[in-house]
């Protein structure tokens, strides 16, 4: 075992404690990977996390029922630094053949949240063992990241209060770049998401006599086409936005023009001013086209997730620690993705940052994207995440 740890990531600046902790980290990750739970139903995962934390001598409490919070307290004045790992899996049937394959059929850790929990457990243990010089470290283990608003539920349950969180840090294992690279930048890094549901009310009639009705399918087709003009004609070409119509349902038979059609769309954006333009133009385009074709449109516009916006000072501090571990050539600031992350809800309340830990490795067949049934990560990358989270925690304690 010691030979493996000495050979772990040669050339990467991870210390002896991180190397020594790696086999336990891998074991925790594999246990969690084999026992995935979805959404807010992370009952056994929370129990496992609690039992690990308690074995390190830490006390635990529940938040939002299936979330876990623990505190490393110096007993001295100073900031409260929050570290967060999400712990939920996805409703996907795993298609890998490794020995720690999911034992819960239809559920899979296909986003890497098993690695997040395992890395943060290693950091929790080390901070508790070594003690901290000032302030407190608040350790959050959060369910329901994958569209179940787990972060918001923990916030509503007081996770950011008593003691009040000063600054927050989180990280995502990342299939989008290779092991040995870290992505971190200040400002918006992951998108805000809106879901828009539209019902077009036309006038049904016989397919042979279209002039007797108002065709909601034709209206919907015009709307879909015109919506694509918003990003190309109304948004500054140097800014980013996505409008994807992801569902279009209408009709029952070949000889009927139906009375209704339904559209669902996903809207993604980073910046507030662009967001306002998108929302306004979607309403104008949908209502304008429906009106011109004798149809009515009901628009149900809901904000699913705010953008994940990194504080520039925290991001710079994370970048310095990342460079100390993997070298400047392996730390990039091209972090922006149209994917979304509910760590954004914490960052809307307190300053902080969210980093990406590269974990793709072609030789180990870790080549599939997040949410793919063959998704897997290079476990060596978890040592980098362990080292980075530990260093960032101590920097934040010292400087806030
Ligand atoms: Zn995911
Ligand atoms: Zn994720």
mmCIF file of C-alpha atoms and ligand atoms in Angstrom:
data_model
loop_
_atom_site.group_PDB
_atom_site.id
_atom_site.type_symbol
_atom_site.label_atom_id
_atom_site.label_comp_id
_atom_site.label_asym_id
_atom_site.label_seq_id
_atom_site.Cartn_x
_atom_site.Cartn_y
_atom_site.Cartn_z
ATOM 1 C CA UNK A 1 0.000 0.000 0.000
ATOM 2 C CA UNK A 2 2.751 2.459 0.885
ATOM 3 C CA UNK A 3 4.371 1.931 -2.519
ATOM 4 C CA UNK A 4 1.104 2.933 -4.224
ATOM 5 C CA UNK A 5 0.882 6.080 -2.129
ATOM 6 C CA UNK A 6 4.460 7.090 -2.907
ATOM 7 C CA UNK A 7 3.719 6.648 -6.590
ATOM 8 C CA UNK A 8 0.510 8.629 -6.298
ATOM 9 C CA UNK A 9 0.645 11.612 -8.668
ATOM 10 C CA UNK A 10 4.409 12.090 -8.996
ATOM 11 C CA UNK A 11 5.201 15.739 -9.620
ATOM 12 C CA UNK A 12 2.086 16.924 -7.830
ATOM 13 C CA UNK A 13 2.664 18.723 -4.529
ATOM 14 C CA UNK A 14 0.470 16.723 -2.151
ATOM 15 C CA UNK A 15 1.874 16.216 1.323
ATOM 16 C CA UNK A 16 2.530 13.073 3.376
ATOM 17 C CA UNK A 17 -0.746 13.328 5.308
ATOM 18 C CA UNK A 18 -2.752 13.491 2.071
ATOM 19 C CA UNK A 19 -0.819 10.516 0.668
ATOM 20 C CA UNK A 20 -1.336 8.497 3.847
ATOM 21 C CA UNK A 21 -5.071 9.294 3.860
ATOM 22 C CA UNK A 22 -5.640 8.264 0.254
ATOM 23 C CA UNK A 23 -6.481 4.581 0.653
ATOM 24 C CA UNK A 24 -9.148 5.407 3.256
ATOM 25 C CA UNK A 25 -10.483 8.161 1.000
ATOM 26 C CA UNK A 26 -10.785 5.673 -1.877
ATOM 27 C CA UNK A 27 -12.506 3.128 0.395
ATOM 28 C CA UNK A 28 -15.062 5.724 1.527
ATOM 29 C CA UNK A 29 -15.708 6.798 -2.043
ATOM 30 C CA UNK A 30 -16.218 3.214 -3.206
ATOM 31 C CA UNK A 31 -18.603 2.447 -0.342
ATOM 32 C CA UNK A 32 -20.682 5.530 -1.179
ATOM 33 C CA UNK A 33 -20.519 4.731 -4.894
ATOM 34 C CA UNK A 34 -21.897 1.227 -4.291
ATOM 35 C CA UNK A 35 -24.770 2.611 -2.157
ATOM 36 C CA UNK A 36 -26.211 5.604 -4.031
ATOM 37 C CA UNK A 37 -29.348 7.433 -2.923
ATOM 38 C CA UNK A 38 -31.272 10.074 -4.871
ATOM 39 C CA UNK A 39 -32.654 13.524 -4.101
ATOM 40 C CA UNK A 40 -33.527 14.275 -0.479
ATOM 41 C CA UNK A 41 -33.771 10.516 0.292
ATOM 42 C CA UNK A 42 -30.127 10.173 1.337
ATOM 43 C CA UNK A 43 -30.951 8.447 4.641
ATOM 44 C CA UNK A 44 -28.232 5.761 4.685
ATOM 45 C CA UNK A 45 -25.665 8.092 3.133
ATOM 46 C CA UNK A 46 -26.262 10.612 5.932
ATOM 47 C CA UNK A 47 -25.907 7.822 8.506
ATOM 48 C CA UNK A 48 -22.625 6.717 6.942
ATOM 49 C CA UNK A 49 -21.291 10.277 6.935
ATOM 50 C CA UNK A 50 -22.375 10.713 10.571
ATOM 51 C CA UNK A 51 -20.705 7.484 11.681
ATOM 52 C CA UNK A 52 -17.460 8.480 9.969
ATOM 53 C CA UNK A 53 -17.462 11.980 11.480
ATOM 54 C CA UNK A 54 -18.257 10.578 14.932
ATOM 55 C CA UNK A 55 -15.399 8.081 14.611
ATOM 56 C CA UNK A 56 -13.100 11.109 14.123
ATOM 57 C CA UNK A 57 -14.385 12.539 17.412
ATOM 58 C CA UNK A 58 -16.736 15.088 15.818
ATOM 59 C CA UNK A 59 -20.323 15.773 16.859
ATOM 60 C CA UNK A 60 -22.990 15.866 14.166
ATOM 61 C CA UNK A 61 -26.445 17.276 13.671
ATOM 62 C CA UNK A 62 -29.039 16.919 10.940
ATOM 63 C CA UNK A 63 -30.230 19.688 8.630
ATOM 64 C CA UNK A 64 -33.198 19.392 6.241
ATOM 65 C CA UNK A 65 -33.564 15.823 7.644
ATOM 66 C CA UNK A 66 -31.025 14.105 5.382
ATOM 67 C CA UNK A 67 -28.219 16.685 5.471
ATOM 68 C CA UNK A 68 -25.420 16.537 8.046
ATOM 69 C CA UNK A 69 -23.576 19.420 9.728
ATOM 70 C CA UNK A 70 -20.494 19.157 11.931
ATOM 71 C CA UNK A 71 -18.303 21.794 13.543
ATOM 72 C CA UNK A 72 -14.556 21.917 14.170
ATOM 73 C CA UNK A 73 -14.255 24.676 16.778
ATOM 74 C CA UNK A 74 -10.993 26.270 17.965
ATOM 75 C CA UNK A 75 -12.838 27.918 20.860
ATOM 76 C CA UNK A 76 -11.117 31.147 19.823
ATOM 77 C CA UNK A 77 -12.434 34.175 17.905
ATOM 78 C CA UNK A 78 -12.255 34.106 14.128
ATOM 79 C CA UNK A 79 -14.332 33.381 11.043
ATOM 80 C CA UNK A 80 -16.708 30.515 10.455
ATOM 81 C CA UNK A 81 -15.498 28.853 7.263
ATOM 82 C CA UNK A 82 -18.075 26.603 5.590
ATOM 83 C CA UNK A 83 -17.003 23.600 3.525
ATOM 84 C CA UNK A 84 -19.699 21.853 1.533
ATOM 85 C CA UNK A 85 -19.966 18.441 -0.140
ATOM 86 C CA UNK A 86 -23.112 17.284 -1.922
ATOM 87 C CA UNK A 87 -24.024 13.627 -1.287
ATOM 88 C CA UNK A 88 -26.898 12.715 -3.654
ATOM 89 C CA UNK A 89 -26.816 10.415 -6.683
ATOM 90 C CA UNK A 90 -28.911 10.274 -9.876
ATOM 91 C CA UNK A 91 -31.769 8.064 -11.133
ATOM 92 C CA UNK A 92 -29.569 6.312 -13.720
ATOM 93 C CA UNK A 93 -28.783 2.604 -14.128
ATOM 94 C CA UNK A 94 -25.004 2.184 -13.941
ATOM 95 C CA UNK A 95 -23.281 0.513 -16.912
ATOM 96 C CA UNK A 96 -19.752 0.080 -15.561
ATOM 97 C CA UNK A 97 -18.088 -3.191 -14.575
ATOM 98 C CA UNK A 98 -15.852 -2.150 -11.667
ATOM 99 C CA UNK A 99 -16.229 -4.036 -8.367
ATOM 100 C CA UNK A 100 -17.860 -1.114 -6.564
ATOM 101 C CA UNK A 101 -20.722 -0.820 -9.087
ATOM 102 C CA UNK A 102 -24.034 0.488 -7.717
ATOM 103 C CA UNK A 103 -25.951 -2.050 -5.646
ATOM 104 C CA UNK A 104 -29.093 0.100 -5.769
ATOM 105 C CA UNK A 105 -30.558 -0.676 -9.197
ATOM 106 C CA UNK A 106 -31.634 2.415 -11.090
ATOM 107 C CA UNK A 107 -29.501 4.735 -8.961
ATOM 108 C CA UNK A 108 -25.935 5.811 -9.614
ATOM 109 C CA UNK A 109 -23.331 8.300 -8.462
ATOM 110 C CA UNK A 110 -22.954 9.561 -12.036
ATOM 111 C CA UNK A 111 -22.010 13.115 -11.111
ATOM 112 C CA UNK A 112 -19.187 12.342 -8.658
ATOM 113 C CA UNK A 113 -20.886 13.444 -5.444
ATOM 114 C CA UNK A 114 -19.545 10.220 -3.861
ATOM 115 C CA UNK A 115 -16.060 11.666 -4.358
ATOM 116 C CA UNK A 116 -17.119 15.029 -2.903
ATOM 117 C CA UNK A 117 -18.343 13.396 0.306
ATOM 118 C CA UNK A 118 -15.233 11.192 0.553
ATOM 119 C CA UNK A 119 -12.814 14.081 -0.041
ATOM 120 C CA UNK A 120 -14.550 16.263 2.540
ATOM 121 C CA UNK A 121 -14.526 13.393 5.065
ATOM 122 C CA UNK A 122 -10.736 13.191 4.679
ATOM 123 C CA UNK A 123 -10.477 16.966 5.199
ATOM 124 C CA UNK A 124 -12.845 16.792 8.193
ATOM 125 C CA UNK A 125 -10.732 14.112 9.827
ATOM 126 C CA UNK A 126 -7.493 16.023 9.270
ATOM 127 C CA UNK A 127 -8.839 19.335 10.573
ATOM 128 C CA UNK A 128 -10.209 17.597 13.666
ATOM 129 C CA UNK A 129 -6.938 15.688 14.252
ATOM 130 C CA UNK A 130 -4.673 18.691 13.790
ATOM 131 C CA UNK A 131 -6.971 21.282 15.334
ATOM 132 C CA UNK A 132 -7.419 24.787 13.967
ATOM 133 C CA UNK A 133 -5.791 27.983 15.217
ATOM 134 C CA UNK A 134 -8.799 30.284 15.215
ATOM 135 C CA UNK A 135 -12.498 30.411 14.363
ATOM 136 C CA UNK A 136 -14.554 27.444 13.250
ATOM 137 C CA UNK A 137 -14.904 25.100 10.297
ATOM 138 C CA UNK A 138 -18.522 24.253 9.514
ATOM 139 C CA UNK A 139 -18.781 21.047 7.510
ATOM 140 C CA UNK A 140 -21.935 20.660 5.399
ATOM 141 C CA UNK A 141 -22.953 17.383 3.751
ATOM 142 C CA UNK A 142 -25.836 18.310 1.469
ATOM 143 C CA UNK A 143 -28.529 16.125 -0.166
ATOM 144 C CA UNK A 144 -30.693 17.034 -3.151
ATOM 145 C CA UNK A 145 -28.227 18.939 -5.349
ATOM 146 C CA UNK A 146 -29.527 17.355 -8.568
ATOM 147 C CA UNK A 147 -32.630 19.499 -9.020
ATOM 148 C CA UNK A 148 -34.098 18.987 -5.533
ATOM 149 C CA UNK A 149 -33.043 22.376 -4.081
ATOM 150 C CA UNK A 150 -31.131 20.728 -1.219
ATOM 151 C CA UNK A 151 -28.960 23.800 -0.628
ATOM 152 C CA UNK A 152 -32.033 26.030 -0.287
ATOM 153 C CA UNK A 153 -33.626 23.533 2.098
ATOM 154 C CA UNK A 154 -30.523 23.495 4.322
ATOM 155 C CA UNK A 155 -30.400 27.317 4.271
ATOM 156 C CA UNK A 156 -34.079 27.453 5.270
ATOM 157 C CA UNK A 157 -33.245 25.033 8.085
ATOM 158 C CA UNK A 158 -30.604 27.482 9.387
ATOM 159 C CA UNK A 159 -27.408 25.928 7.978
ATOM 160 C CA UNK A 160 -25.770 29.345 7.510
ATOM 161 C CA UNK A 161 -26.686 30.494 11.060
ATOM 162 C CA UNK A 162 -25.400 29.932 14.610
ATOM 163 C CA UNK A 163 -22.563 30.148 14.090
ATOM 164 C CA UNK A 164 -23.061 32.493 11.140
ATOM 165 C CA UNK A 165 -21.004 31.502 8.105
ATOM 166 C CA UNK A 166 -18.355 34.078 7.092
ATOM 167 C CA UNK A 167 -17.103 32.515 3.877
ATOM 168 C CA UNK A 168 -17.826 29.291 1.934
ATOM 169 C CA UNK A 169 -15.889 26.891 -0.268
ATOM 170 C CA UNK A 170 -17.026 23.970 -2.429
ATOM 171 C CA UNK A 171 -15.575 21.965 -5.293
ATOM 172 C CA UNK A 172 -16.700 19.609 -8.052
ATOM 173 C CA UNK A 173 -14.749 16.689 -9.436
ATOM 174 C CA UNK A 174 -14.666 17.465 -13.166
ATOM 175 C CA UNK A 175 -14.721 15.117 -16.162
ATOM 176 C CA UNK A 176 -14.190 18.102 -18.461
ATOM 177 C CA UNK A 177 -10.440 18.285 -17.815
ATOM 178 C CA UNK A 178 -7.678 15.774 -17.021
ATOM 179 C CA UNK A 179 -6.307 14.718 -13.652
ATOM 180 C CA UNK A 180 -3.674 17.201 -12.547
ATOM 181 C CA UNK A 181 -5.607 20.288 -13.681
ATOM 182 C CA UNK A 182 -7.750 22.657 -11.601
ATOM 183 C CA UNK A 183 -10.184 25.274 -12.918
ATOM 184 C CA UNK A 184 -11.010 28.343 -10.838
ATOM 185 C CA UNK A 185 -12.069 31.859 -11.772
ATOM 186 C CA UNK A 186 -13.749 34.863 -10.179
ATOM 187 C CA UNK A 187 -17.237 36.010 -11.193
ATOM 188 C CA UNK A 188 -20.020 33.840 -12.668
ATOM 189 C CA UNK A 189 -18.844 30.257 -13.323
ATOM 190 C CA UNK A 190 -22.067 28.242 -13.641
ATOM 191 C CA UNK A 191 -25.329 29.359 -15.191
ATOM 192 C CA UNK A 192 -28.649 30.554 -13.844
ATOM 193 C CA UNK A 193 -31.473 28.290 -15.025
ATOM 194 C CA UNK A 194 -35.106 29.103 -15.787
ATOM 195 C CA UNK A 195 -37.721 26.599 -16.874
ATOM 196 C CA UNK A 196 -40.484 27.985 -19.093
ATOM 197 C CA UNK A 197 -43.689 26.049 -19.801
ATOM 198 C CA UNK A 198 -45.947 27.386 -22.551
ATOM 199 C CA UNK A 199 -49.433 26.228 -23.481
ATOM 200 C CA UNK A 200 -50.695 27.519 -26.842
ATOM 201 C CA UNK A 201 -54.469 27.652 -27.100
ATOM 202 C CA UNK A 202 -55.691 27.620 -30.731
ATOM 203 C CA UNK A 203 -58.919 26.449 -32.305
ATOM 204 C CA UNK A 204 -59.195 22.793 -33.248
ATOM 205 C CA UNK A 205 -60.689 21.677 -36.533
ATOM 206 C CA UNK A 206 -60.579 19.009 -39.276
ATOM 207 C CA UNK A 207 -57.116 18.622 -40.859
ATOM 208 C CA UNK A 208 -58.728 19.084 -44.304
ATOM 209 C CA UNK A 209 -60.236 22.468 -43.393
ATOM 210 C CA UNK A 210 -57.413 24.434 -41.693
ATOM 211 C CA UNK A 211 -59.086 27.775 -42.469
ATOM 212 C CA UNK A 212 -61.822 26.849 -39.991
ATOM 213 C CA UNK A 213 -59.439 26.799 -37.019
ATOM 214 C CA UNK A 214 -56.298 28.365 -35.539
ATOM 215 C CA UNK A 215 -53.508 25.772 -35.705
ATOM 216 C CA UNK A 216 -51.480 25.681 -32.441
ATOM 217 C CA UNK A 217 -48.859 23.352 -34.009
ATOM 218 C CA UNK A 218 -48.044 25.863 -36.740
ATOM 219 C CA UNK A 219 -48.047 28.596 -34.098
ATOM 220 C CA UNK A 220 -45.667 26.567 -31.894
ATOM 221 C CA UNK A 221 -43.319 25.952 -34.823
ATOM 222 C CA UNK A 222 -43.181 29.697 -35.548
ATOM 223 C CA UNK A 223 -42.528 30.405 -31.870
ATOM 224 C CA UNK A 224 -39.678 27.849 -31.705
ATOM 225 C CA UNK A 225 -38.036 29.393 -34.765
ATOM 226 C CA UNK A 226 -38.470 32.967 -33.545
ATOM 227 C CA UNK A 227 -37.148 32.171 -30.044
ATOM 228 C CA UNK A 228 -33.778 31.394 -31.632
ATOM 229 C CA UNK A 229 -33.574 34.998 -32.806
ATOM 230 C CA UNK A 230 -33.400 36.243 -29.210
ATOM 231 C CA UNK A 231 -29.854 35.010 -28.509
ATOM 232 C CA UNK A 232 -28.651 35.864 -32.022
ATOM 233 C CA UNK A 233 -30.346 39.310 -32.390
ATOM 234 C CA UNK A 234 -31.088 40.721 -28.911
ATOM 235 C CA UNK A 235 -28.077 39.631 -26.816
ATOM 236 C CA UNK A 236 -24.636 41.253 -27.023
ATOM 237 C CA UNK A 237 -22.538 38.771 -29.069
ATOM 238 C CA UNK A 238 -19.814 38.972 -26.399
ATOM 239 C CA UNK A 239 -22.209 37.656 -23.714
ATOM 240 C CA UNK A 240 -23.580 34.143 -23.271
ATOM 241 C CA UNK A 241 -27.098 32.703 -23.198
ATOM 242 C CA UNK A 242 -28.917 29.526 -24.209
ATOM 243 C CA UNK A 243 -32.577 29.012 -25.091
ATOM 244 C CA UNK A 244 -33.359 25.336 -25.699
ATOM 245 C CA UNK A 245 -36.874 24.156 -26.493
ATOM 246 C CA UNK A 246 -36.702 20.687 -24.963
ATOM 247 C CA UNK A 247 -40.324 19.500 -25.285
ATOM 248 C CA UNK A 248 -43.045 20.044 -27.905
ATOM 249 C CA UNK A 249 -46.277 18.081 -27.487
ATOM 250 C CA UNK A 250 -49.440 18.338 -29.591
ATOM 251 C CA UNK A 251 -52.041 16.350 -31.460
ATOM 252 C CA UNK A 252 -53.782 12.993 -31.354
ATOM 253 C CA UNK A 253 -54.424 11.883 -34.962
ATOM 254 C CA UNK A 254 -53.442 12.521 -38.593
ATOM 255 C CA UNK A 255 -56.737 14.142 -39.535
ATOM 256 C CA UNK A 256 -57.201 16.543 -36.616
ATOM 257 C CA UNK A 257 -55.811 20.002 -35.993
ATOM 258 C CA UNK A 258 -55.692 19.963 -32.184
ATOM 259 C CA UNK A 259 -56.853 22.814 -29.953
ATOM 260 C CA UNK A 260 -53.662 22.995 -27.827
ATOM 261 C CA UNK A 261 -49.882 22.566 -27.995
ATOM 262 C CA UNK A 262 -47.330 22.539 -25.183
ATOM 263 C CA UNK A 263 -43.707 23.678 -25.183
ATOM 264 C CA UNK A 264 -41.105 23.417 -22.434
ATOM 265 C CA UNK A 265 -37.808 25.213 -22.569
ATOM 266 C CA UNK A 266 -34.586 25.579 -20.579
ATOM 267 C CA UNK A 267 -33.055 29.055 -20.388
ATOM 268 C CA UNK A 268 -29.454 29.473 -19.190
ATOM 269 C CA UNK A 269 -27.530 32.650 -18.567
ATOM 270 C CA UNK A 270 -24.754 34.117 -16.374
ATOM 271 C CA UNK A 271 -25.465 37.830 -16.028
ATOM 272 C CA UNK A 272 -28.451 39.645 -14.553
ATOM 273 C CA UNK A 273 -28.851 42.238 -17.342
ATOM 274 C CA UNK A 274 -28.794 39.508 -20.021
ATOM 275 C CA UNK A 275 -31.262 37.531 -17.922
ATOM 276 C CA UNK A 276 -33.713 40.477 -17.920
ATOM 277 C CA UNK A 277 -33.526 40.787 -21.724
ATOM 278 C CA UNK A 278 -34.147 37.066 -22.214
ATOM 279 C CA UNK A 279 -37.174 37.041 -19.959
ATOM 280 C CA UNK A 280 -38.724 40.135 -21.541
ATOM 281 C CA UNK A 281 -38.104 38.994 -25.143
ATOM 282 C CA UNK A 282 -39.424 35.463 -24.532
ATOM 283 C CA UNK A 283 -42.721 36.959 -23.363
ATOM 284 C CA UNK A 284 -42.847 39.414 -26.293
ATOM 285 C CA UNK A 285 -42.021 36.798 -28.952
ATOM 286 C CA UNK A 286 -44.399 34.140 -27.632
ATOM 287 C CA UNK A 287 -47.326 36.527 -27.090
ATOM 288 C CA UNK A 288 -46.699 38.430 -30.324
ATOM 289 C CA UNK A 289 -46.629 35.363 -32.548
ATOM 290 C CA UNK A 290 -49.558 33.696 -30.790
ATOM 291 C CA UNK A 291 -51.582 36.896 -31.169
ATOM 292 C CA UNK A 292 -50.795 37.268 -34.868
ATOM 293 C CA UNK A 293 -51.966 33.696 -35.523
ATOM 294 C CA UNK A 294 -55.201 33.915 -33.548
ATOM 295 C CA UNK A 295 -53.904 31.862 -30.611
ATOM 296 C CA UNK A 296 -53.421 32.590 -26.899
ATOM 297 C CA UNK A 297 -50.328 31.574 -24.947
ATOM 298 C CA UNK A 298 -50.111 30.836 -21.213
ATOM 299 C CA UNK A 299 -46.515 31.333 -20.082
ATOM 300 C CA UNK A 300 -45.391 29.747 -16.802
ATOM 301 C CA UNK A 301 -41.901 31.214 -16.240
ATOM 302 C CA UNK A 302 -40.057 29.804 -13.213
ATOM 303 C CA UNK A 303 -36.569 30.556 -11.904
ATOM 304 C CA UNK A 304 -34.964 27.198 -11.037
ATOM 305 C CA UNK A 305 -31.484 28.251 -9.997
ATOM 306 C CA UNK A 306 -29.439 31.422 -9.643
ATOM 307 C CA UNK A 307 -25.991 31.642 -11.259
ATOM 308 C CA UNK A 308 -22.956 30.408 -9.305
ATOM 309 C CA UNK A 309 -20.873 33.548 -8.800
ATOM 310 C CA UNK A 310 -17.399 33.222 -7.288
ATOM 311 C CA UNK A 311 -16.141 36.027 -5.053
ATOM 312 C CA UNK A 312 -12.982 37.401 -6.687
ATOM 313 C CA UNK A 313 -10.910 37.517 -3.477
ATOM 314 C CA UNK A 314 -11.795 33.940 -2.489
ATOM 315 C CA UNK A 315 -11.245 32.695 -6.059
ATOM 316 C CA UNK A 316 -7.783 34.290 -6.123
ATOM 317 C CA UNK A 317 -6.889 32.625 -2.832
ATOM 318 C CA UNK A 318 -8.068 29.243 -4.184
ATOM 319 C CA UNK A 319 -6.064 29.853 -7.363
ATOM 320 C CA UNK A 320 -2.872 30.472 -5.338
ATOM 321 C CA UNK A 321 -3.320 27.217 -3.425
ATOM 322 C CA UNK A 322 -4.157 25.327 -6.648
ATOM 323 C CA UNK A 323 -0.936 26.633 -8.234
ATOM 324 C CA UNK A 324 1.039 25.505 -5.166
ATOM 325 C CA UNK A 325 -0.305 21.963 -5.703
ATOM 326 C CA UNK A 326 -0.323 21.406 -9.485
ATOM 327 C CA UNK A 327 1.726 24.333 -10.841
ATOM 328 C CA UNK A 328 0.626 27.451 -12.726
ATOM 329 C CA UNK A 329 0.514 25.702 -16.104
ATOM 330 C CA UNK A 330 -2.193 23.358 -14.769
ATOM 331 C CA UNK A 331 -4.498 25.969 -13.245
ATOM 332 C CA UNK A 332 -6.863 27.619 -15.720
ATOM 333 C CA UNK A 333 -9.529 30.261 -15.387
ATOM 334 C CA UNK A 334 -11.732 29.044 -18.272
ATOM 335 C CA UNK A 335 -14.184 27.605 -15.787
ATOM 336 C CA UNK A 336 -17.486 28.918 -17.159
ATOM 337 C CA UNK A 337 -20.064 26.275 -18.059
ATOM 338 C CA UNK A 338 -23.789 26.435 -18.881
ATOM 339 C CA UNK A 339 -24.280 23.627 -16.372
ATOM 340 C CA UNK A 340 -25.830 24.688 -13.051
ATOM 341 C CA UNK A 341 -25.072 23.947 -9.409
ATOM 342 C CA UNK A 342 -27.082 24.702 -6.283
ATOM 343 C CA UNK A 343 -23.956 25.784 -4.357
ATOM 344 C CA UNK A 344 -25.071 29.037 -6.016
ATOM 345 C CA UNK A 345 -27.705 29.395 -3.283
ATOM 346 C CA UNK A 346 -24.968 29.544 -0.605
ATOM 347 C CA UNK A 347 -22.926 32.003 -2.687
ATOM 348 C CA UNK A 348 -25.992 34.242 -3.000
ATOM 349 C CA UNK A 349 -25.887 34.585 0.815
ATOM 350 C CA UNK A 350 -22.165 34.604 1.689
ATOM 351 C CA UNK A 351 -18.913 35.198 -0.247
ATOM 352 C CA UNK A 352 -17.090 32.115 -1.405
ATOM 353 C CA UNK A 353 -15.883 30.108 -4.376
ATOM 354 C CA UNK A 354 -16.483 26.844 -6.205
ATOM 355 C CA UNK A 355 -13.597 25.097 -8.021
ATOM 356 C CA UNK A 356 -13.368 22.230 -10.537
ATOM 357 C CA UNK A 357 -10.918 19.360 -9.882
ATOM 358 C CA UNK A 358 -9.930 17.686 -13.176
ATOM 359 C CA UNK A 359 -10.437 13.889 -13.079
ATOM 360 C CA UNK A 360 -10.552 12.670 -16.682
ATOM 361 C CA UNK A 361 -8.051 9.939 -17.591
ATOM 362 C CA UNK A 362 -8.162 8.204 -20.984
ATOM 363 C CA UNK A 363 -5.857 5.354 -19.895
ATOM 364 C CA UNK A 364 -8.265 4.473 -17.066
ATOM 365 C CA UNK A 365 -11.339 4.873 -19.326
ATOM 366 C CA UNK A 366 -12.514 7.846 -17.279
ATOM 367 C CA UNK A 367 -13.751 9.513 -20.444
ATOM 368 C CA UNK A 368 -17.534 9.784 -20.093
ATOM 369 C CA UNK A 369 -19.369 13.002 -19.231
ATOM 370 C CA UNK A 370 -21.193 13.681 -15.962
ATOM 371 C CA UNK A 371 -24.648 11.989 -15.829
ATOM 372 C CA UNK A 372 -23.558 9.229 -18.275
ATOM 373 C CA UNK A 373 -24.252 5.585 -17.247
ATOM 374 C CA UNK A 374 -20.534 4.784 -17.757
ATOM 375 C CA UNK A 375 -19.326 7.878 -15.874
ATOM 376 C CA UNK A 376 -16.261 7.285 -13.725
ATOM 377 C CA UNK A 377 -13.430 9.437 -12.423
ATOM 378 C CA UNK A 378 -9.720 8.933 -11.883
ATOM 379 C CA UNK A 379 -9.553 8.306 -8.139
ATOM 380 C CA UNK A 380 -6.014 9.753 -7.962
ATOM 381 C CA UNK A 381 -7.597 13.180 -8.595
ATOM 382 C CA UNK A 382 -9.317 12.923 -5.220
ATOM 383 C CA UNK A 383 -5.914 13.410 -3.543
ATOM 384 C CA UNK A 384 -5.667 16.784 -5.290
ATOM 385 C CA UNK A 385 -9.187 17.704 -4.139
ATOM 386 C CA UNK A 386 -8.356 16.601 -0.587
ATOM 387 C CA UNK A 387 -5.164 18.666 -0.517
ATOM 388 C CA UNK A 388 -6.817 21.727 -2.090
ATOM 389 C CA UNK A 389 -9.827 21.773 0.232
ATOM 390 C CA UNK A 390 -7.563 21.378 3.290
ATOM 391 C CA UNK A 391 -5.275 24.227 2.171
ATOM 392 C CA UNK A 392 -8.167 26.525 1.232
ATOM 393 C CA UNK A 393 -9.838 25.907 4.606
ATOM 394 C CA UNK A 394 -6.701 26.989 6.448
ATOM 395 C CA UNK A 395 -6.137 30.025 4.208
ATOM 396 C CA UNK A 396 -9.728 31.180 4.742
ATOM 397 C CA UNK A 397 -9.399 30.664 8.511
ATOM 398 C CA UNK A 398 -6.228 32.763 8.531
ATOM 399 C CA UNK A 399 -7.414 35.587 6.282
ATOM 400 C CA UNK A 400 -11.087 36.191 7.140
HETATM 401 ZN ZN1 LIG B 1 -24.853 16.533 -11.747
HETATM 402 ZN ZN1 LIG B 2 -22.730 17.480 -9.483
#
